[in-house]
Every structure is written in C-alpha cells, then in structure tokens.
PDB file of C-alpha atoms in Angstrom:
ATOM      1  CA  MET R 165      -1.998  -1.146 -30.340  1.00  0.00           C
ATOM      2  CA  SER R 166       1.205   0.672 -31.345  1.00  0.00           C
ATOM      3  CA  HIS R 167       2.319   3.836 -29.563  1.00  0.00           C
ATOM      4  CA  ASP R 168       1.238   7.135 -31.097  1.00  0.00           C
ATOM      5  CA  ALA R 169       4.322   9.370 -31.327  1.00  0.00           C
ATOM      6  CA  GLY R 170       2.150  12.464 -30.828  1.00  0.00           C
ATOM      7  CA  LEU R 171       1.019  11.375 -27.382  1.00  0.00           C
ATOM      8  CA  GLY R 172       2.668  12.010 -24.061  1.00  0.00           C
ATOM      9  CA  ASP R 173       3.530   9.077 -21.845  1.00  0.00           C
ATOM     10  CA  VAL R 174       2.219   7.852 -18.492  1.00  0.00           C
ATOM     11  CA  LEU R 175       4.256   6.560 -15.568  1.00  0.00           C
ATOM     12  CA  LEU R 176       2.445   4.457 -12.966  1.00  0.00           C
ATOM     13  CA  VAL R 177       4.613   5.139  -9.943  1.00  0.00           C
ATOM     14  CA  GLY R 178       4.761   3.652  -6.455  1.00  0.00           C
ATOM     15  CA  ALA R 179       5.323   6.292  -3.771  1.00  0.00           C
ATOM     16  CA  GLY R 180       6.009   3.721  -1.072  1.00  0.00           C
ATOM     17  CA  PRO R 181       4.281   3.712   2.317  1.00  0.00           C
ATOM     18  CA  GLY R 182       4.527   7.455   3.007  1.00  0.00           C
ATOM     19  CA  PRO R 183       7.890   8.964   3.970  1.00  0.00           C
ATOM     20  CA  VAL R 184       9.603  10.433   0.930  1.00  0.00           C
ATOM     21  CA  ASP R 185      12.910   8.793   1.836  1.00  0.00           C
ATOM     22  CA  LEU R 186      11.296   5.387   1.246  1.00  0.00           C
ATOM     23  CA  MET R 187      10.582   6.276  -2.384  1.00  0.00           C
ATOM     24  CA  THR R 188      12.932   4.767  -4.944  1.00  0.00           C
ATOM     25  CA  LEU R 189      15.278   7.125  -6.740  1.00  0.00           C
ATOM     26  CA  ARG R 190      13.476   6.344 -10.004  1.00  0.00           C
ATOM     27  CA  ALA R 191      10.112   7.209  -8.441  1.00  0.00           C
ATOM     28  CA  ALA R 192      11.398  10.515  -7.085  1.00  0.00           C
ATOM     29  CA  ARG R 193      12.874  11.432 -10.464  1.00  0.00           C
ATOM     30  CA  ALA R 194       9.595  10.566 -12.176  1.00  0.00           C
ATOM     31  CA  VAL R 195       7.675  12.972  -9.940  1.00  0.00           C
ATOM     32  CA  GLU R 196      10.322  15.656 -10.384  1.00  0.00           C
ATOM     33  CA  GLY R 197       9.859  15.398 -14.160  1.00  0.00           C
ATOM     34  CA  ALA R 198       6.045  15.269 -14.159  1.00  0.00           C
ATOM     35  CA  GLN R 199       3.961  17.724 -16.153  1.00  0.00           C
ATOM     36  CA  ALA R 200       0.739  16.306 -14.722  1.00  0.00           C
ATOM     37  CA  LEU R 201       0.517  14.484 -11.392  1.00  0.00           C
ATOM     38  CA  LEU R 202      -2.496  12.358 -10.431  1.00  0.00           C
ATOM     39  CA  TYR R 203      -2.004  11.245  -6.845  1.00  0.00           C
ATOM     40  CA  ASP R 204      -3.881   9.045  -4.399  1.00  0.00           C
ATOM     41  CA  ALA R 205      -5.052  10.084  -0.937  1.00  0.00           C
ATOM     42  CA  LEU R 206      -2.351   8.107   0.873  1.00  0.00           C
ATOM     43  CA  VAL R 207       0.531   9.796  -0.944  1.00  0.00           C
ATOM     44  CA  SER R 208       2.478  12.072   1.416  1.00  0.00           C
ATOM     45  CA  ASP R 209       2.693  15.836   1.032  1.00  0.00           C
ATOM     46  CA  GLU R 210       6.471  15.420   0.826  1.00  0.00           C
ATOM     47  CA  ALA R 211       6.159  13.234  -2.252  1.00  0.00           C
ATOM     48  CA  ILE R 212       3.706  15.618  -3.935  1.00  0.00           C
ATOM     49  CA  ALA R 213       6.070  18.513  -3.223  1.00  0.00           C
ATOM     50  CA  LEU R 214       8.701  16.894  -5.451  1.00  0.00           C
ATOM     51  CA  ALA R 215       6.653  17.864  -8.511  1.00  0.00           C
ATOM     52  CA  PRO R 216       7.886  20.977 -10.365  1.00  0.00           C
ATOM     53  CA  ALA R 217       6.132  24.315  -9.988  1.00  0.00           C
ATOM     54  CA  GLY R 218       4.312  24.172 -13.325  1.00  0.00           C
ATOM     55  CA  CYS R 219       2.980  20.653 -12.839  1.00  0.00           C
ATOM     56  CA  VAL R 220      -0.788  20.101 -12.867  1.00  0.00           C
ATOM     57  CA  ARG R 221      -1.679  18.357  -9.578  1.00  0.00           C
ATOM     58  CA  ILE R 222      -4.923  16.362  -9.288  1.00  0.00           C
ATOM     59  CA  LEU R 223      -6.089  14.413  -6.224  1.00  0.00           C
ATOM     60  CA  THR R 224      -7.880  11.221  -7.251  1.00  0.00           C
ATOM     61  CA  GLY R 225      -8.736   9.925  -3.770  1.00  0.00           C
ATOM     62  CA  LYS R 226      -8.519   6.130  -3.871  1.00  0.00           C
ATOM     63  CA  ARG R 227      -8.632   5.231  -0.211  1.00  0.00           C
ATOM     64  CA  SER R 228     -10.616   2.253   0.989  1.00  0.00           C
ATOM     65  CA  GLY R 229     -14.070   3.233   2.199  1.00  0.00           C
ATOM     66  CA  ARG R 230     -13.652   6.916   1.306  1.00  0.00           C
ATOM     67  CA  PRO R 231     -15.053   8.994  -1.585  1.00  0.00           C
ATOM     68  CA  SER R 232     -12.767   8.952  -4.611  1.00  0.00           C
ATOM     69  CA  MET R 233     -12.703   9.456  -8.337  1.00  0.00           C
ATOM     70  CA  LYS R 234     -14.110   6.483 -10.254  1.00  0.00           C
ATOM     71  CA  GLN R 235     -11.525   4.297 -11.951  1.00  0.00           C
ATOM     72  CA  GLU R 236     -13.030   4.927 -15.378  1.00  0.00           C
ATOM     73  CA  ALA R 237     -12.763   8.689 -14.801  1.00  0.00           C
ATOM     74  CA  ILE R 238      -9.106   8.338 -13.792  1.00  0.00           C
ATOM     75  CA  ASN R 239      -8.372   6.310 -16.918  1.00  0.00           C
ATOM     76  CA  ARG R 240     -10.023   8.908 -19.151  1.00  0.00           C
ATOM     77  CA  LEU R 241      -8.257  11.766 -17.395  1.00  0.00           C
ATOM     78  CA  MET R 242      -4.841  10.167 -17.878  1.00  0.00           C
ATOM     79  CA  LEU R 243      -5.629   9.603 -21.539  1.00  0.00           C
ATOM     80  CA  ARG R 244      -6.801  13.185 -22.035  1.00  0.00           C
ATOM     81  CA  LEU R 245      -3.638  14.577 -20.440  1.00  0.00           C
ATOM     82  CA  ALA R 246      -1.431  12.252 -22.475  1.00  0.00           C
ATOM     83  CA  ARG R 247      -3.205  13.378 -25.647  1.00  0.00           C
ATOM     84  CA  ARG R 248      -2.069  16.905 -24.824  1.00  0.00           C
ATOM     85  CA  GLY R 249       1.485  15.615 -25.073  1.00  0.00           C
ATOM     86  CA  LEU R 250       2.119  15.783 -21.317  1.00  0.00           C
ATOM     87  CA  ARG R 251       4.318  13.528 -19.221  1.00  0.00           C
ATOM     88  CA  VAL R 252       1.758  12.123 -16.790  1.00  0.00           C
ATOM     89  CA  VAL R 253       2.685  10.557 -13.450  1.00  0.00           C
ATOM     90  CA  ARG R 254       0.038   8.494 -11.692  1.00  0.00           C
ATOM     91  CA  LEU R 255       1.375   8.366  -8.116  1.00  0.00           C
ATOM     92  CA  LYS R 256       0.086   5.584  -5.890  1.00  0.00           C
ATOM     93  CA  GLY R 257       0.803   4.667  -2.285  1.00  0.00           C
ATOM     94  CA  GLY R 258       2.947   1.574  -1.777  1.00  0.00           C
ATOM     95  CA  ASP R 259       3.657  -0.502  -4.866  1.00  0.00           C
ATOM     96  CA  PRO R 260       1.334  -0.039  -7.850  1.00  0.00           C
ATOM     97  CA  SER R 261       1.251  -3.774  -8.572  1.00  0.00           C
ATOM     98  CA  VAL R 262      -0.076  -4.643  -5.089  1.00  0.00           C
ATOM     99  CA  PHE R 263      -3.779  -3.726  -5.050  1.00  0.00           C
ATOM    100  CA  GLY R 264      -2.974  -0.615  -7.072  1.00  0.00           C
ATOM    101  CA  ARG R 265      -5.010  -1.420 -10.212  1.00  0.00           C
ATOM    102  CA  VAL R 266      -1.890  -1.029 -12.296  1.00  0.00           C
ATOM    103  CA  GLY R 267      -3.026  -3.745 -14.707  1.00  0.00           C
ATOM    104  CA  GLU R 268      -6.344  -2.040 -15.465  1.00  0.00           C
ATOM    105  CA  GLU R 269      -4.750   1.340 -16.043  1.00  0.00           C
ATOM    106  CA  ALA R 270      -1.873   0.045 -18.155  1.00  0.00           C
ATOM    107  CA  GLU R 271      -4.201  -2.033 -20.359  1.00  0.00           C
ATOM    108  CA  PHE R 272      -6.529   0.927 -20.932  1.00  0.00           C
ATOM    109  CA  LEU R 273      -3.734   3.335 -21.833  1.00  0.00           C
ATOM    110  CA  ARG R 274      -1.873   0.926 -24.102  1.00  0.00           C
ATOM    111  CA  ALA R 275      -5.110   0.106 -25.897  1.00  0.00           C
ATOM    112  CA  HIS R 276      -5.302   3.809 -26.780  1.00  0.00           C
ATOM    113  CA  GLY R 277      -1.705   3.992 -27.995  1.00  0.00           C
ATOM    114  CA  VAL R 278      -0.194   5.575 -24.873  1.00  0.00           C
ATOM    115  CA  SER R 279       3.265   4.478 -23.733  1.00  0.00           C
ATOM    116  CA  VAL R 280       3.220   3.238 -20.122  1.00  0.00           C
ATOM    117  CA  GLU R 281       6.044   2.652 -17.652  1.00  0.00           C
ATOM    118  CA  VAL R 282       5.574   1.096 -14.206  1.00  0.00           C
ATOM    119  CA  VAL R 283       7.873   2.225 -11.392  1.00  0.00           C
ATOM    120  CA  PRO R 284       7.726  -0.078  -8.341  1.00  0.00           C
ATOM    121  CA  GLY R 285       7.561   1.086  -4.748  1.00  0.00           C
ATOM    122  CA  VAL R 286       7.981  -0.284  -1.237  1.00  0.00           C
ATOM    123  CA  THR R 287       4.782  -2.072  -0.274  1.00  0.00           C
ATOM    124  CA  ALA R 288       3.244  -1.712   3.205  1.00  0.00           C
ATOM    125  CA  ALA R 289       4.085  -5.271   4.314  1.00  0.00           C
ATOM    126  CA  SER R 290       7.786  -4.755   3.598  1.00  0.00           C
ATOM    127  CA  ALA R 291       7.757  -1.361   5.300  1.00  0.00           C
ATOM    128  CA  ALA R 292       6.029  -2.742   8.404  1.00  0.00           C
ATOM    129  CA  ALA R 293       8.439  -5.676   8.654  1.00  0.00           C
ATOM    130  CA  ALA R 294      11.462  -3.377   8.480  1.00  0.00           C
ATOM    131  CA  GLN R 295      10.006  -0.814  10.856  1.00  0.00           C
ATOM    132  CA  PHE R 296       8.947  -3.287  13.538  1.00  0.00           C
ATOM    133  CA  ASN R 297      11.806  -5.749  13.257  1.00  0.00           C
ATOM    134  CA  PHE R 298      10.133  -8.928  12.044  1.00  0.00           C
ATOM    135  CA  PRO R 299      10.779 -10.956   8.876  1.00  0.00           C
ATOM    136  CA  LEU R 300       8.085 -11.867   6.391  1.00  0.00           C
ATOM    137  CA  THR R 301       9.780 -15.244   5.884  1.00  0.00           C
ATOM    138  CA  HIS R 302      11.884 -17.128   8.408  1.00  0.00           C
ATOM    139  CA  ARG R 303      13.574 -20.492   8.202  1.00  0.00           C
ATOM    140  CA  GLY R 304      11.480 -23.106   9.984  1.00  0.00           C
ATOM    141  CA  GLU R 305       8.536 -20.743  10.507  1.00  0.00           C
ATOM    142  CA  ALA R 306       7.414 -19.117   7.266  1.00  0.00           C
ATOM    143  CA  ARG R 307       8.151 -20.513   3.820  1.00  0.00           C
ATOM    144  CA  ARG R 308       5.790 -18.317   1.847  1.00  0.00           C
ATOM    145  CA  VAL R 309       4.031 -14.957   1.971  1.00  0.00           C
ATOM    146  CA  ILE R 310       0.471 -14.299   0.882  1.00  0.00           C
ATOM    147  CA  PHE R 311      -0.524 -10.735   0.023  1.00  0.00           C
ATOM    148  CA  THR R 312      -4.303 -10.462   0.100  1.00  0.00           C
ATOM    149  CA  THR R 313      -7.184  -8.109   0.668  1.00  0.00           C
ATOM    150  CA  ALA R 314     -10.088  -9.077   2.882  1.00  0.00           C
ATOM    151  CA  ARG R 315     -12.846  -8.299   0.398  1.00  0.00           C
ATOM    152  CA  VAL R 316     -13.807  -9.047  -3.184  1.00  0.00           C
ATOM    153  CA  GLY R 317     -14.984  -6.381  -5.634  1.00  0.00           C
ATOM    154  CA  SER R 318     -18.581  -6.584  -4.433  1.00  0.00           C
ATOM    155  CA  GLY R 319     -17.494  -5.692  -0.901  1.00  0.00           C
ATOM    156  CA  ASP R 320     -18.129  -9.151   0.547  1.00  0.00           C
ATOM    157  CA  VAL R 321     -15.470 -10.783   2.711  1.00  0.00           C
ATOM    158  CA  ILE R 322     -13.516 -13.412   0.775  1.00  0.00           C
ATOM    159  CA  GLU R 323     -14.916 -16.862   1.502  1.00  0.00           C
ATOM    160  CA  ASP R 324     -12.077 -19.243   0.568  1.00  0.00           C
ATOM    161  CA  TRP R 325      -9.094 -18.942   2.944  1.00  0.00           C
ATOM    162  CA  ALA R 326      -7.708 -22.447   2.379  1.00  0.00           C
ATOM    163  CA  ALA R 327      -4.339 -21.173   1.110  1.00  0.00           C
ATOM    164  CA  ALA R 328      -3.989 -18.915   4.143  1.00  0.00           C
ATOM    165  CA  SER R 329      -4.594 -21.808   6.552  1.00  0.00           C
ATOM    166  CA  ASP R 330      -1.039 -23.101   5.993  1.00  0.00           C
ATOM    167  CA  PRO R 331       0.792 -22.643   9.338  1.00  0.00           C
ATOM    168  CA  GLU R 332       4.022 -21.870   7.432  1.00  0.00           C
ATOM    169  CA  ALA R 333       2.464 -19.015   5.471  1.00  0.00           C
ATOM    170  CA  THR R 334       2.713 -15.390   6.500  1.00  0.00           C
ATOM    171  CA  VAL R 335      -0.536 -13.674   5.536  1.00  0.00           C
ATOM    172  CA  ALA R 336      -0.400  -9.914   4.936  1.00  0.00           C
ATOM    173  CA  VAL R 337      -3.922  -8.495   4.692  1.00  0.00           C
ATOM    174  CA  TYR R 338      -4.352  -5.073   3.104  1.00  0.00           C
ATOM    175  CA  MET R 339      -7.466  -2.954   3.671  1.00  0.00           C
ATOM    176  CA  GLY R 340      -8.805  -5.481   6.157  1.00  0.00           C
ATOM    177  CA  GLY R 341      -9.597  -3.335   9.169  1.00  0.00           C
ATOM    178  CA  GLU R 342     -13.364  -3.146   8.773  1.00  0.00           C
ATOM    179  CA  ALA R 343     -13.585  -6.885   8.085  1.00  0.00           C
ATOM    180  CA  ALA R 344     -11.288  -7.965  10.932  1.00  0.00           C
ATOM    181  CA  ALA R 345     -13.840  -9.910  12.969  1.00  0.00           C
ATOM    182  CA  GLU R 346     -15.156 -11.848   9.977  1.00  0.00           C
ATOM    183  CA  LEU R 347     -11.641 -12.338   8.633  1.00  0.00           C
ATOM    184  CA  GLY R 348     -10.511 -13.922  11.895  1.00  0.00           C
ATOM    185  CA  ARG R 349     -13.514 -16.234  12.027  1.00  0.00           C
ATOM    186  CA  ARG R 350     -13.029 -17.419   8.456  1.00  0.00           C
ATOM    187  CA  LEU R 351      -9.320 -18.063   8.849  1.00  0.00           C
ATOM    188  CA  ILE R 352      -9.957 -20.117  11.994  1.00  0.00           C
ATOM    189  CA  ALA R 353     -12.752 -22.001  10.230  1.00  0.00           C
ATOM    190  CA  ALA R 354     -10.330 -22.730   7.369  1.00  0.00           C
ATOM    191  CA  GLY R 355      -7.928 -24.355   9.822  1.00  0.00           C
ATOM    192  CA  ARG R 356      -5.637 -21.605  11.077  1.00  0.00           C
ATOM    193  CA  SER R 357      -5.012 -21.950  14.802  1.00  0.00           C
ATOM    194  CA  PRO R 358      -6.760 -19.369  17.010  1.00  0.00           C
ATOM    195  CA  SER R 359      -3.417 -18.880  18.798  1.00  0.00           C
ATOM    196  CA  THR R 360      -1.558 -17.872  15.617  1.00  0.00           C
ATOM    197  CA  PRO R 361       0.537 -14.763  16.346  1.00  0.00           C
ATOM    198  CA  THR R 362      -1.075 -11.717  14.746  1.00  0.00           C
ATOM    199  CA  LEU R 363      -0.188  -8.061  14.512  1.00  0.00           C
ATOM    200  CA  VAL R 364      -1.766  -4.888  13.231  1.00  0.00           C
ATOM    201  CA  VAL R 365       0.241  -1.935  11.945  1.00  0.00           C
ATOM    202  CA  GLU R 366      -1.435   1.394  11.354  1.00  0.00           C
ATOM    203  CA  ARG R 367       0.363   3.789   8.969  1.00  0.00           C
ATOM    204  CA  ALA R 368       3.198   1.385   8.164  1.00  0.00           C
ATOM    205  CA  GLY R 369       6.445   3.187   7.357  1.00  0.00           C
ATOM    206  CA  ASP R 370       5.378   6.499   8.874  1.00  0.00           C
ATOM    207  CA  PRO R 371       7.171   7.826  11.994  1.00  0.00           C
ATOM    208  CA  ALA R 372       3.748   7.832  13.673  1.00  0.00           C
ATOM    209  CA  ALA R 373       3.065   4.174  12.831  1.00  0.00           C
ATOM    210  CA  ALA R 374       1.436   2.120  15.592  1.00  0.00           C
ATOM    211  CA  LEU R 375       1.994  -1.577  16.321  1.00  0.00           C
ATOM    212  CA  ARG R 376      -0.424  -3.827  18.198  1.00  0.00           C
ATOM    213  CA  THR R 377       0.241  -7.531  18.714  1.00  0.00           C
ATOM    214  CA  GLY R 378      -1.865 -10.472  19.816  1.00  0.00           C
ATOM    215  CA  ARG R 379      -3.381 -13.691  18.485  1.00  0.00           C
ATOM    216  CA  LEU R 380      -5.703 -14.455  15.624  1.00  0.00           C
ATOM    217  CA  ASP R 381      -8.640 -14.931  17.980  1.00  0.00           C
ATOM    218  CA  THR R 382      -8.048 -11.444  19.410  1.00  0.00           C
ATOM    219  CA  LEU R 383      -7.792  -9.731  16.016  1.00  0.00           C
ATOM    220  CA  PRO R 384     -10.886  -7.498  16.455  1.00  0.00           C
ATOM    221  CA  GLN R 385      -9.469  -6.127  19.720  1.00  0.00           C
ATOM    222  CA  LEU R 386      -6.207  -5.230  17.967  1.00  0.00           C
ATOM    223  CA  LEU R 387      -8.136  -2.818  15.753  1.00  0.00           C
ATOM    224  CA  THR R 388      -9.564  -0.787  18.646  1.00  0.00           C
ATOM    225  CA  GLY R 389      -8.125   2.597  19.521  1.00  0.00           C
ATOM    226  CA  GLY R 390      -6.758   3.387  16.068  1.00  0.00           C
ATOM    227  CA  THR R 391      -6.615   6.827  14.487  1.00  0.00           C
ATOM    228  CA  GLY R 392      -8.237   5.880  11.186  1.00  0.00           C
ATOM    229  CA  GLY R 393      -5.013   5.483   9.237  1.00  0.00           C
ATOM    230  CA  PRO R 394      -4.437   2.679   6.718  1.00  0.00           C
ATOM    231  CA  VAL R 395      -4.160  -0.709   8.417  1.00  0.00           C
ATOM    232  CA  LEU R 396      -2.070  -3.753   7.585  1.00  0.00           C
ATOM    233  CA  ILE R 397      -2.776  -7.082   9.308  1.00  0.00           C
ATOM    234  CA  VAL R 398      -0.033  -9.730   9.479  1.00  0.00           C
ATOM    235  CA  ILE R 399      -0.893 -13.270  10.551  1.00  0.00           C
ATOM    236  CA  GLY R 400       1.709 -15.976  11.109  1.00  0.00           C
ATOM    237  CA  ALA R 401       4.522 -17.208  13.338  1.00  0.00           C
ATOM    238  CA  VAL R 402       6.789 -14.316  12.338  1.00  0.00           C
ATOM    239  CA  ALA R 403       4.397 -11.840  13.969  1.00  0.00           C
ATOM    240  CA  ARG R 404       5.633 -12.900  17.407  1.00  0.00           C
ATOM    241  CA  ARG R 405       9.045 -11.460  16.529  1.00  0.00           C
ATOM    242  CA  ALA R 406       7.761  -7.916  16.087  1.00  0.00           C
ATOM    243  CA  GLN R 407       9.280  -5.256  18.331  1.00  0.00           C
ATOM    244  CA  ASP R 408       8.930  -1.496  18.419  1.00  0.00           C
ATOM    245  CA  LEU R 409      12.500  -0.353  18.951  1.00  0.00           C
ATOM    246  CA  ARG R 410      12.104   3.123  17.482  1.00  0.00           C
ATOM    247  CA  TRP R 411      11.265   5.344  20.373  1.00  0.00           C
ATOM    248  CA  THR R 412      14.571   6.174  21.987  1.00  0.00           C
ATOM    249  CA  PRO R 413      14.639   9.783  23.217  1.00  0.00           C
ATOM    250  CA  GLU R 414      17.313  10.611  20.647  1.00  0.00           C
ATOM    251  CA  LEU R 415      15.294   9.217  17.729  1.00  0.00           C
ATOM    252  CA  ALA R 416      12.111  10.908  18.911  1.00  0.00           C
ATOM    253  CA  GLN R 417      13.934  14.235  18.995  1.00  0.00           C
ATOM    254  CA  ILE R 418      15.376  13.725  15.499  1.00  0.00           C
ATOM    255  CA  GLU R 419      11.960  12.816  14.053  1.00  0.00           C
ATOM    256  CA  ALA R 420      10.292  15.764  15.779  1.00  0.00           C
ATOM    257  CA  SER R 421      12.896  18.085  14.270  1.00  0.00           C
ATOM    258  CA  ALA R 422      12.335  16.557  10.826  1.00  0.00           C
ATOM    259  CA  ARG R 423       8.604  17.143  11.052  1.00  0.00           C
ATOM    260  CA  ARG R 424       9.113  20.806  11.992  1.00  0.00           C
ATOM    261  CA  ALA R 425      11.548  21.401   9.106  1.00  0.00           C
TER     262      ALA R 425
END
C-alpha cells in the first residue's frame, strides 16, 4: 500500500541494552524528535528523558512474563497517533529486529499507508560480550552464532535444538531464565556436551550487570540469586573466556558519581 502523505511516520527504534551512551546517534536523535513515544519496560529512564517536553509518552510494557499491552493494541495505537500526523517513535530495548516484533509492526503500519523506518540498536548478546570480555566468535572455537529464545509462541520450550548442538556454535538465549533447567536438558539430549562452558548475564550492558559462569549441566544453578532483571544465557566455548574486569575502585567511583548526577 502506498504511503498516505497526510499521515505521520513511525520509527521503530532500538534503545540498546540500557545505558543511554550505548544508543546509536540515530536512535538518540529519533527520540529527541519524537512527538509520541511508545516505550517498552526495559528502556532506561535516561533514554526516555531524551524525548522533548511536549512529547506524549506511553509505556507499553513488553517484558517477558510481565503484564503488558497486547501487540494488537500497540499496533492500533501507533496507527491512531500516526493518523494525527505525529512523528511516532516506538522505542524497544536492544535491537528491534532481535525478538522485538519489528516485522509484525512494520507490516501492519505499511499495510495502512504509514511510512516506517527501523533504527537498529545494540543487542544484549553484543553488549554482554563487550562488557565481560569474551567474543561471540573466535577462530578455532566458534564459527557461528545462534540467537534464539527458549520458548515458542505457545509458551512451550522449543523442542528441536539440533542446530544448537554444534560444538562450534555460540548459542545466545534470550528470555530463557524460567526455562533454564529444561533448556539445559534438551541441549544435552540434542548432543551438546554437559561440560560446555556456559554463562549467564543479568542486565547486560548496565553498570549493575551480573556475570555467573559454569557449565551447561549447571545452568539452573547459574540462575539462582538473581535480582529479577533480564537474563541472557550464552552457551559455547567462548563462554570460558568471560571475565569481569570492571570493578576497579576508580571505575566504581566514576559509575557511582554518574548515577548520582
């Protein structure tokens, strides 16, 4: 369907993993120019604060296992705002193309004549790798990366893990915390070694992020003691390289000052 010149436009924007300085310049400028901002629960207050004073701000929720606005309602809301001629920014944590339903939203809006632009963001796996000093690929250890979620749309744990059984694949599992025990069992049953290095990062990219490392057969234990933040699970040889080198006294003082500012 062709674009209706009387409509506003919609930008589907990735806010990155949390800290505003991990947003792309294009993403920050999009929020700064928004007339209506629909943001997910994992978007930081810093990112929301970039919106101008007159911008309409609407929390949509969208956090795994938590109450949130239905996808159909979000689609209709974006369309209604665009029909008022507004510049609408749909702000999502991470990258909108990685489990961000960007395809569904873009198809719906374009079918109703609304112009759509997608602005990418730093996804949690990339943020965790940078923050905790491990690569997602590494010569001789990891030739490919698999981004996956643990569950299908019905809520059941995915059954077929054959692709993830490759010992040279790094598997990054999003929204897998509640399914960790079953996930580990199914990966081992599919052929992945129980001793495969495995890590869990809670709140990847945030100064308060937590790293826990172990093996695939200890995955459920790696999820204990968390604070309820979003969890990323990384399975593969590269996980053994992870190190938490952040907490020098000087860096801790700088980050504490930044939080107080």
